[in-house]
RNA sequence: GCCCGGGUGGCGGAAUGGUAGACGCGGUGGACUCAAAAUCCAUUGUCCUUGCGGGCGUGCGGGUUCGAAUCCCGCCCCGGGCACCA
């Protein structure tokens, strides 16, 4: 009978196995492993202290994949590291005076401890910390290679300055409403000399290669929109009376050329001064200073207003299509940063131009015939060309081609592809980041630090003050240096790199983290890359995932990574967020439910099972009081499994000679569960996989109550434990050890016997006019005629047929017969 | 405005053309117990009916089909992304 006191003790058992896995290096992998290789990776975290529920969810999915693949016979690379540069550590330093390194190392230890107590297994020998000099050295080395290859450059540019973070931001870090994604402050525009990485050189490749990636469609769409490719024509407009001045414009609608009734310059356009005549100078100046004063946010808030701000320059350009002069305006709805910063305006076929034309009383000429009764609106759709000279009568697509050919053959312009994507601004005026390894020499200009002098490390003796300048800029010892080229006095660059640079190649370093000759060897990268399964949050859909793709391509092209390696992540899974009360659960929202609360009571396995069962992995989860009750439920279930596994579940075991019907039923339940769980694991349907394990447990208990043979019961329990091993690894390991004295995690994943999984009988549904009227137990091999005869003989079905003869009988053996009788 | 998701019991969710609501949380009833906890069993969409049984039911309105949560058309609502990108 049940021994009181032998209840499953998750706390003791989990500690025991975590220690053992660690010591035995169960999940360490080395070069030359003969097993098929795979690489499973969770996005390395910023260390902000103990793990939160989002981490738990992430690492539960990751660990499940690692352990499942291991049981399937693969050598799985499963590394862990820390994205350990970043603003919070430096802000803490400004507030408390604690050095960012001290602060960060403490946070890393906290996170590492809680990750370990989750029972997630990693090859800790490969751990990476971005702020470790051995990692920084290669970040800087790669930066210099990029610089030498022209992929990193310095330029003066209007940049996004966040007054809260006291640094510039990449375009990707500015939200649609013009605020900083990190601090929420309204971003200002400043003009500074900054470092950029030439991601636009890869715009085409980054876009095209998306098609071949096994990624969520949603993420691919977001990247496509972000890259924003558009095809069209670029051509020159001659300024009337000033033959030497030409205005370049870009359009995706060259077919509308005859409908151009004005042209517009961005306020920052270099030709504004030249084109503005004296009598219009004042209004143009007013508009320009307004635009300059406004933040992006203000400028965008005018979007949609009918009154579009704009001023006439007094100049005219010639429309090359029809030779007519059209007025040139300056308006803030045209952006300097896209295309040429100037447009040909076609009000009839463009909403924005329409609004501007209406506001300023400019003519509107349709070049595409809208559908009948379309009304007084701009029409951007397809239709017959009209008022368009050589294009008249054509459709839009045909006319576009004709217009492009015409522009090119007359030497007026050319086909051109434009991207919305801009180069990646990587300079940050901060201390706690990787220093940009260059020196500014008054005679040699920008000179890269010599390879043997890497890494450039920031000094520790700096003052952390909220000045808006990197503490490095005021550290004379760091700043003053002799030029690596001419040995003359020079100044070190004091900006540091965006932390997204660190995270753009860490997955490559994981393949070969001990290498001190190169960031990683080609062989190691060839052995493990690409990552077979990458797992992380949707919030990185654009930033990190796009930068990492760019880095992989660039490193491959520079011969640093394998030539054939173009994409870092073959398969991506983006998990849902954990929300509470409608908002994302996070430290800044102050609504954290610390996982430690559960790890210290019900244990990691119950918490992991809850995360798996709560919702489909890709869905957002609302944390409610019910969630807590579900965790309790899983804790009870682990006890239920434990009793089953240790033979304490009941006294109903009988040992009859041979196999009886109950045994057959339980065996069928077992093999069906194996099929179900295996396919659910493969399609990331973990919530239904846990349900199938519950069902199998219930079946075992029911048969135990009725009396069941030892063999059938053992098969059920052993299969259950094997399938549980990737989900609740500690419970599975302990129970398996008790039963077999072996290590469960080196056992193979169970395979179902199709014969045993097969149904002995199935329920034949008898419908009359599509409504279920009877259920009959039949042999799965039942034939068409037999099924039909059985259904037509059904009393219950006949009762609903009246006197009518069946008009039709749909027979789908062995599951369904539908008898159709005429209405009435 | 445009582009993606999604809408199913009290709740989380299951079912991708064939028994709607698997599995769980919560509820109700029972067994065990001096009692409680734990455990085990049963029950739980809704309405009508003592019961047998029947009607209704997957956001709303149509359609296709022998048969629709599932496919098609039109709406409504919720979530996310993009948004003056020429």
GROMACS .gro file of C-alpha atoms in nm, chain A residues 150-328:
model
  179
  150UNK     CA    1   3.384   4.967  -4.696
  151UNK     CA    2   3.097   4.820  -4.498
  152UNK     CA    3   3.158   5.055  -4.206
  153UNK     CA    4   3.186   5.428  -4.274
  154UNK     CA    5   3.169   5.757  -4.095
  155UNK     CA    6   2.930   6.025  -4.209
  156UNK     CA    7   2.763   6.339  -4.096
  157UNK     CA    8   2.395   6.280  -4.084
  158UNK     CA    9   2.080   6.395  -3.916
  159UNK     CA   10   2.032   6.138  -3.644
  160UNK     CA   11   1.775   6.033  -3.389
  161UNK     CA   12   1.882   6.164  -3.052
  162UNK     CA   13   1.710   6.030  -2.745
  163UNK     CA   14   1.725   6.286  -2.463
  164UNK     CA   15   1.638   6.015  -2.209
  165UNK     CA   16   1.908   5.769  -2.313
  166UNK     CA   17   2.149   6.051  -2.397
  167UNK     CA   18   2.255   5.878  -2.713
  168UNK     CA   19   2.165   5.842  -3.077
  169UNK     CA   20   1.942   5.562  -3.192
  170UNK     CA   21   1.916   5.351  -3.504
  171UNK     CA   22   1.605   5.405  -3.718
  172UNK     CA   23   1.494   5.063  -3.604
  173UNK     CA   24   1.497   5.179  -3.242
  174UNK     CA   25   1.258   5.466  -3.303
  175UNK     CA   26   0.891   5.370  -3.281
  176UNK     CA   27   0.629   5.478  -3.531
  177UNK     CA   28   0.513   5.758  -3.301
  178UNK     CA   29   0.862   5.910  -3.295
  179UNK     CA   30   0.952   5.790  -2.947
  180UNK     CA   31   1.245   5.585  -2.823
  181UNK     CA   32   1.163   5.214  -2.803
  182UNK     CA   33   1.358   5.195  -2.481
  183UNK     CA   34   1.284   5.507  -2.275
  184UNK     CA   35   0.968   5.634  -2.444
  185UNK     CA   36   1.110   5.985  -2.483
  186UNK     CA   37   1.033   6.185  -2.795
  187UNK     CA   38   1.331   6.151  -3.023
  188UNK     CA   39   1.497   6.472  -3.144
  189UNK     CA   40   1.686   6.531  -3.467
  190UNK     CA   41   2.049   6.632  -3.449
  191UNK     CA   42   2.326   6.640  -3.704
  192UNK     CA   43   2.635   6.452  -3.590
  193UNK     CA   44   2.929   6.265  -3.735
  194UNK     CA   45   2.855   5.900  -3.678
  195UNK     CA   46   2.954   5.547  -3.774
  196UNK     CA   47   2.727   5.351  -4.004
  197UNK     CA   48   2.723   4.994  -4.127
  198UNK     CA   49   2.629   4.956  -4.491
  199UNK     CA   50   2.335   4.720  -4.451
  200UNK     CA   51   2.173   4.877  -4.759
  201UNK     CA   52   2.436   4.703  -4.972
  202UNK     CA   53   2.252   4.384  -4.883
  203UNK     CA   54   1.897   4.515  -4.915
  204UNK     CA   55   1.818   4.310  -5.223
  205UNK     CA   56   1.968   3.988  -5.086
  206UNK     CA   57   1.808   4.031  -4.745
  207UNK     CA   58   1.473   4.071  -4.913
  208UNK     CA   59   1.502   3.791  -5.169
  209UNK     CA   60   1.634   3.532  -4.926
  210UNK     CA   61   1.333   3.569  -4.697
  211UNK     CA   62   1.135   3.344  -4.931
  212UNK     CA   63   1.352   3.045  -4.851
  213UNK     CA   64   1.341   3.076  -4.473
  214UNK     CA   65   1.126   2.856  -4.251
  215UNK     CA   66   1.017   3.153  -4.042
  216UNK     CA   67   0.677   3.276  -3.929
  217UNK     CA   68   0.513   3.454  -4.221
  218UNK     CA   69   0.441   3.745  -3.990
  219UNK     CA   70   0.810   3.807  -3.925
  220UNK     CA   71   0.900   3.777  -4.291
  221UNK     CA   72   0.629   4.028  -4.381
  222UNK     CA   73   0.757   4.271  -4.121
  223UNK     CA   74   1.108   4.245  -4.265
  224UNK     CA   75   0.980   4.286  -4.620
  225UNK     CA   76   0.794   4.601  -4.521
  226UNK     CA   77   1.095   4.731  -4.336
  227UNK     CA   78   1.328   4.680  -4.631
  228UNK     CA   79   1.057   4.833  -4.848
  229UNK     CA   80   1.175   4.774  -5.201
  230UNK     CA   81   1.010   4.972  -5.478
  231UNK     CA   82   1.079   4.976  -5.848
  232UNK     CA   83   1.039   5.278  -6.067
  233UNK     CA   84   1.215   5.545  -6.263
  234UNK     CA   85   1.456   5.818  -6.171
  235UNK     CA   86   1.476   6.112  -6.411
  236UNK     CA   87   1.565   6.477  -6.439
  237UNK     CA   88   1.340   6.776  -6.466
  238UNK     CA   89   1.493   7.078  -6.635
  239UNK     CA   90   1.440   7.408  -6.458
  240UNK     CA   91   1.283   7.669  -6.679
  241UNK     CA   92   1.524   7.951  -6.746
  242UNK     CA   93   1.813   7.773  -6.574
  243UNK     CA   94   1.922   7.504  -6.815
  244UNK     CA   95   2.216   7.397  -6.602
  245UNK     CA   96   2.001   7.319  -6.299
  246UNK     CA   97   1.831   6.981  -6.301
  247UNK     CA   98   1.595   6.840  -6.046
  248UNK     CA   99   1.609   6.465  -5.996
  249UNK     CA  100   1.294   6.281  -5.900
  250UNK     CA  101   1.197   5.921  -5.834
  251UNK     CA  102   0.860   5.768  -5.910
  252UNK     CA  103   0.707   5.422  -5.905
  253UNK     CA  104   0.444   5.543  -6.149
  254UNK     CA  105   0.624   5.662  -6.464
  255UNK     CA  106   0.303   5.587  -6.652
  256UNK     CA  107   0.146   5.893  -6.489
  257UNK     CA  108   0.408   6.129  -6.631
  258UNK     CA  109   0.156   6.324  -6.840
  259UNK     CA  110  -0.041   6.397  -6.524
  260UNK     CA  111   0.241   6.583  -6.350
  261UNK     CA  112   0.105   6.927  -6.263
  262UNK     CA  113   0.367   7.036  -6.008
  263UNK     CA  114   0.689   6.921  -5.841
  264UNK     CA  115   0.776   6.919  -5.473
  265UNK     CA  116   1.106   6.947  -5.286
  266UNK     CA  117   1.170   6.838  -4.930
  267UNK     CA  118   1.244   7.141  -4.708
  268UNK     CA  119   1.602   7.016  -4.658
  269UNK     CA  120   1.664   6.970  -5.031
  270UNK     CA  121   1.992   7.134  -5.143
  271UNK     CA  122   1.828   7.301  -5.445
  272UNK     CA  123   1.570   7.490  -5.241
  273UNK     CA  124   1.788   7.802  -5.222
  274UNK     CA  125   1.873   7.795  -5.591
  275UNK     CA  126   1.514   7.754  -5.701
  276UNK     CA  127   1.354   8.001  -5.465
  277UNK     CA  128   1.303   8.339  -5.628
  278UNK     CA  129   1.335   8.661  -5.428
  279UNK     CA  130   0.964   8.732  -5.411
  280UNK     CA  131   0.898   8.386  -5.260
  281UNK     CA  132   1.198   8.366  -5.029
  282UNK     CA  133   1.013   8.471  -4.719
  283UNK     CA  134   0.736   8.209  -4.728
  284UNK     CA  135   0.983   7.937  -4.821
  285UNK     CA  136   1.207   8.034  -4.528
  286UNK     CA  137   0.912   8.028  -4.290
  287UNK     CA  138   0.823   7.678  -4.405
  288UNK     CA  139   1.181   7.554  -4.378
  289UNK     CA  140   1.234   7.679  -4.027
  290UNK     CA  141   0.900   7.531  -3.922
  291UNK     CA  142   1.003   7.195  -4.062
  292UNK     CA  143   1.345   7.212  -3.900
  293UNK     CA  144   1.199   7.296  -3.564
  294UNK     CA  145   0.950   7.016  -3.572
  295UNK     CA  146   1.037   6.671  -3.450
  296UNK     CA  147   0.942   6.376  -3.664
  297UNK     CA  148   0.649   6.329  -3.432
  298UNK     CA  149   0.510   6.677  -3.495
  299UNK     CA  150   0.571   6.646  -3.863
  300UNK     CA  151   0.384   6.321  -3.882
  301UNK     CA  152   0.093   6.439  -3.676
  302UNK     CA  153   0.004   6.667  -3.965
  303UNK     CA  154  -0.037   6.357  -4.179
  304UNK     CA  155  -0.391   6.320  -4.298
  305UNK     CA  156  -0.473   6.686  -4.257
  306UNK     CA  157  -0.613   6.830  -4.574
  307UNK     CA  158  -0.418   7.154  -4.543
  308UNK     CA  159  -0.075   7.038  -4.643
  309UNK     CA  160   0.194   7.284  -4.548
  310UNK     CA  161   0.384   7.404  -4.854
  311UNK     CA  162   0.528   7.710  -5.029
  312UNK     CA  163   0.578   7.800  -5.395
  313UNK     CA  164   0.944   7.858  -5.487
  314UNK     CA  165   0.866   8.084  -5.781
  315UNK     CA  166   1.041   7.843  -6.020
  316UNK     CA  167   0.909   7.607  -6.284
  317UNK     CA  168   1.038   7.281  -6.426
  318UNK     CA  169   0.955   7.127  -6.760
  319UNK     CA  170   0.754   6.806  -6.758
  320UNK     CA  171   0.957   6.596  -7.004
  321UNK     CA  172   0.651   6.400  -7.111
  322UNK     CA  173   0.457   6.691  -7.255
  323UNK     CA  174   0.704   6.981  -7.241
  324UNK     CA  175   0.474   7.185  -7.016
  325UNK     CA  176   0.620   7.400  -6.736
  326UNK     CA  177   0.491   7.310  -6.388
  327UNK     CA  178   0.545   7.502  -6.062
  328UNK     CA  179   0.793   7.381  -5.798
   0.00000   0.00000   0.00000
